[in-house]
Coordinates of C-alpha atoms in Angstrom, one line a residue:
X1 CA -21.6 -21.2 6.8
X2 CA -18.3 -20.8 4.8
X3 CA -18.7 -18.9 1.6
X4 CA -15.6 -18.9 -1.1
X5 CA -15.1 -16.5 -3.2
X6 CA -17.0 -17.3 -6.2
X7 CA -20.1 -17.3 -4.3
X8 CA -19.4 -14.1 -2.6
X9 CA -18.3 -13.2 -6.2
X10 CA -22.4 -14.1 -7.3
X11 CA -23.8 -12.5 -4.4
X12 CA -22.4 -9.0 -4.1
X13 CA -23.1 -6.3 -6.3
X14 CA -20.8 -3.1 -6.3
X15 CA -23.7 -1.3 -6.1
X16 CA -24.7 -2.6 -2.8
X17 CA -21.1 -2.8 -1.6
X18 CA -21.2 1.5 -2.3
X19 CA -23.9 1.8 -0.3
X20 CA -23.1 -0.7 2.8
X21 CA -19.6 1.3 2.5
X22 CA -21.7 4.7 3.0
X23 CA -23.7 3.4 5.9
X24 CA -20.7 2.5 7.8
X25 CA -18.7 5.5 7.4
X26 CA -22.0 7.2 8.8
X27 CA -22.0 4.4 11.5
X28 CA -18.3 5.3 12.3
X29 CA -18.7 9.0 12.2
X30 CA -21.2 8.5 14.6
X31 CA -19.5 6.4 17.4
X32 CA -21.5 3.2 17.2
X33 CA -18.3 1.2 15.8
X34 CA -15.7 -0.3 18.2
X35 CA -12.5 -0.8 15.6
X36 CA -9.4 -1.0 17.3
X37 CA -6.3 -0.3 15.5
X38 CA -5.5 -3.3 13.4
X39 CA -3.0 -5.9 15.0
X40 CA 0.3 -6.5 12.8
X41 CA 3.1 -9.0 12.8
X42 CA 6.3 -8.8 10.8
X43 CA 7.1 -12.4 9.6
X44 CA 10.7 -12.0 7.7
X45 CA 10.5 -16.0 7.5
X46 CA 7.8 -15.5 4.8
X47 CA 8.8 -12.2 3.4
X48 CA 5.4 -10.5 5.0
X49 CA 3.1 -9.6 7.4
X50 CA 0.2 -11.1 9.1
X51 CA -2.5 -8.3 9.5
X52 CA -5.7 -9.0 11.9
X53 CA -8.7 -6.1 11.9
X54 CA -11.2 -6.4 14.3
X55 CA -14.6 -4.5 14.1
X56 CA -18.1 -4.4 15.8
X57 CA -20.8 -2.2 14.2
X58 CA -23.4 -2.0 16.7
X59 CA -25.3 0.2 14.3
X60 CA -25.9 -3.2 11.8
X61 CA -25.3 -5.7 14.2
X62 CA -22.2 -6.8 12.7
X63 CA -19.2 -8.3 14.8
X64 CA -16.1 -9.9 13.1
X65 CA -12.6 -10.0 12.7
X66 CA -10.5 -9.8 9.0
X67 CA -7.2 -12.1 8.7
X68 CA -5.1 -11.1 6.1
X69 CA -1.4 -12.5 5.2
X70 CA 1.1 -10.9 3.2
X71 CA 3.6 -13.0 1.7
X72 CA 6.0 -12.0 -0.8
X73 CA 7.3 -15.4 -1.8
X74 CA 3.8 -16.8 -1.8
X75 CA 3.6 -16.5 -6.2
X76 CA 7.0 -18.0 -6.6
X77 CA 7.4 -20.4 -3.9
X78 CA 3.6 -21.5 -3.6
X79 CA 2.1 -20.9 -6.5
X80 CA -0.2 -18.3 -4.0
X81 CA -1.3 -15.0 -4.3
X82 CA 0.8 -12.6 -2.2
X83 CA -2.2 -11.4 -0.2
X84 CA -4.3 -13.9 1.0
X85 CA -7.3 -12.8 3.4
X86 CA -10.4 -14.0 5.8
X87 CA -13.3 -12.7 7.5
X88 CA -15.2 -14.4 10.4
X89 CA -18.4 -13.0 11.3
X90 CA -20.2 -13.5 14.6
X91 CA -23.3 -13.4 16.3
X92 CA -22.7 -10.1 18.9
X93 CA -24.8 -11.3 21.3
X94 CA -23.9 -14.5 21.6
X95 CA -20.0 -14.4 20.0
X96 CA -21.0 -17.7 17.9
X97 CA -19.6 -18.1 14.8
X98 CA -21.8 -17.2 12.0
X99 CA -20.0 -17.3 8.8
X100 CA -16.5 -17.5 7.7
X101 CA -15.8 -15.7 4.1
X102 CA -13.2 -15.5 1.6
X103 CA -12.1 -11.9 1.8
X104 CA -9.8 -10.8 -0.6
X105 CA -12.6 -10.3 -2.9
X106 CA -14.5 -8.7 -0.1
X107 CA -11.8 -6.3 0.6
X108 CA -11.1 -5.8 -3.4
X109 CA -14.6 -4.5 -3.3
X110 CA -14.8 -2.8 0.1
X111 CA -11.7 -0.6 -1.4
X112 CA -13.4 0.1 -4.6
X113 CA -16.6 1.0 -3.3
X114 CA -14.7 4.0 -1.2
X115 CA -14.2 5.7 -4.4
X116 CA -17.6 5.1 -5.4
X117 CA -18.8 6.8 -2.4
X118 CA -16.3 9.6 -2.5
X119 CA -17.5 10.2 -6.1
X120 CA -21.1 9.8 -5.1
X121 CA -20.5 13.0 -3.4
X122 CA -17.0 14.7 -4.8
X123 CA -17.5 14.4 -8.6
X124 CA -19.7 16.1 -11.0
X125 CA -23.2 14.7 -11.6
X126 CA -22.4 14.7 -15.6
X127 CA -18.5 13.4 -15.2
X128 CA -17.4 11.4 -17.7
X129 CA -13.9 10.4 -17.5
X130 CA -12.0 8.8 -14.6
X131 CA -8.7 8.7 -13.7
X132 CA -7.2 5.4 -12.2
X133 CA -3.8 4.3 -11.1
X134 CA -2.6 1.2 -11.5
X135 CA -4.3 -2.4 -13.2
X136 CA -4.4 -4.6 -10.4
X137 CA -7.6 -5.5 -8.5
X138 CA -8.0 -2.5 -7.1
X139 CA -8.0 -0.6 -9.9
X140 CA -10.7 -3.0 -11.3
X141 CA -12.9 -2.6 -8.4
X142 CA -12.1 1.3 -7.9
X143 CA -13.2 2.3 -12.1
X144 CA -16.5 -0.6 -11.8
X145 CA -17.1 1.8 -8.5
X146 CA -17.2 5.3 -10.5
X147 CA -18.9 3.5 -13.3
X148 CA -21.6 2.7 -11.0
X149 CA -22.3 6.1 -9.9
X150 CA -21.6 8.3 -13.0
X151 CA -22.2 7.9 -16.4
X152 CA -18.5 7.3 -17.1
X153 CA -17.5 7.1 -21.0
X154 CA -13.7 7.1 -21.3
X155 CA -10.9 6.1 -18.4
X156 CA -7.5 6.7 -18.5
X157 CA -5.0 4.3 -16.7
X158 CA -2.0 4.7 -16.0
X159 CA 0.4 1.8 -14.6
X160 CA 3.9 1.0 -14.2
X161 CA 3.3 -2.7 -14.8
X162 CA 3.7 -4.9 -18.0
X163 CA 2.4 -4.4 -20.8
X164 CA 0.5 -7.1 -21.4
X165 CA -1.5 -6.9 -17.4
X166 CA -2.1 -3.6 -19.1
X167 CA -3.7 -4.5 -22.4
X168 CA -5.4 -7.3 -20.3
X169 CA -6.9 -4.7 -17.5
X170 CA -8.0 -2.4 -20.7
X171 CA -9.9 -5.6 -22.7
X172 CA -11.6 -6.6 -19.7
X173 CA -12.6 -3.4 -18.3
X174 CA -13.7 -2.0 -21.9
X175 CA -16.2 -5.0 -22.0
X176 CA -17.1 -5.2 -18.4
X177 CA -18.2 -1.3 -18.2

């Protein structure tokens, strides 16, 4: 099965994402994942790093590895995005390949939904404003996250980008929340 990102995009909800983010910090904090520490390579040919993250949740069943490249010169040479990313998931009794996803969305929403779980439980149940830092993808998927959780009314970003990502990030979260 290979999934691209627009259908990953149509099948997962931050929602879900907060809580399959909960269950495996309680599946880490109780021993039943094996995630070694991730593997990286310096690669000053491409201005980067090639990043790979292995991780079997024997709580879930779930048994896969995360490639992720980092290449400075992808926008301007390539026409790429800097970080590029994969997952392959596989069966972890049998170590056949099951699925291989797009995961730069994946981990957009992986990162986001942290701060949804850590304001499940850290903020107050009436909170209203958020604080994010930054316009970029994660910021979109950290203030969706809150949003999800509280009953958020007002946000205040702050970025050191341009101004126009900035106006852009502010007319497409105002409508999207």
């Amino acid at each position: 099965l290979l999934l691209d990102r627009a259908t990953i995009e149509g099948l997962l909800s931050m929602k879900e994402t907060i809580d399959l983010t909960e269950q495996a910090f309680k599946e880490l904090a109780g021993q039943t994942v094996d995630m070694p520490q991730r593997m990286v390579m310096a690669d000053a040919e491409r201005a980067g790093n090639k990043l790979f993250m292995p991780a079997h949740m024997k709580g879930i069943g779930a048994l896969g590895i995360k490639v992720v490249t980092v290449f400075h010169n992808n926008p301007t040479q390539h026409g790429l995005p800097t970080i590029l990313a994969n997952i392959t998931l596989l069966d972890q009794g049998t170590g056949e390949t099951l699925c291989i996803m797009e995961g730069g969305y994946i981990t957009a929403m992986r990162t986001g939904a942290v701060s949804g779980v850590a304001t499940r439980y850290m903020a107050r149940q009436a909170a209203s404003v958020v604080g994010v830092v930054g316009t970029g993808a994660q910021a979109r998927t950290q203030l969706s996250a809150m949003c999800a959780v509280r009953p958020i009314e007002r946000a205040v970003c702050v970025s050191t980008g341009n101004l126009e990502r900035q106006r852009a990030f502010v007319d497409e979260m105002s409508q999207e929340m």
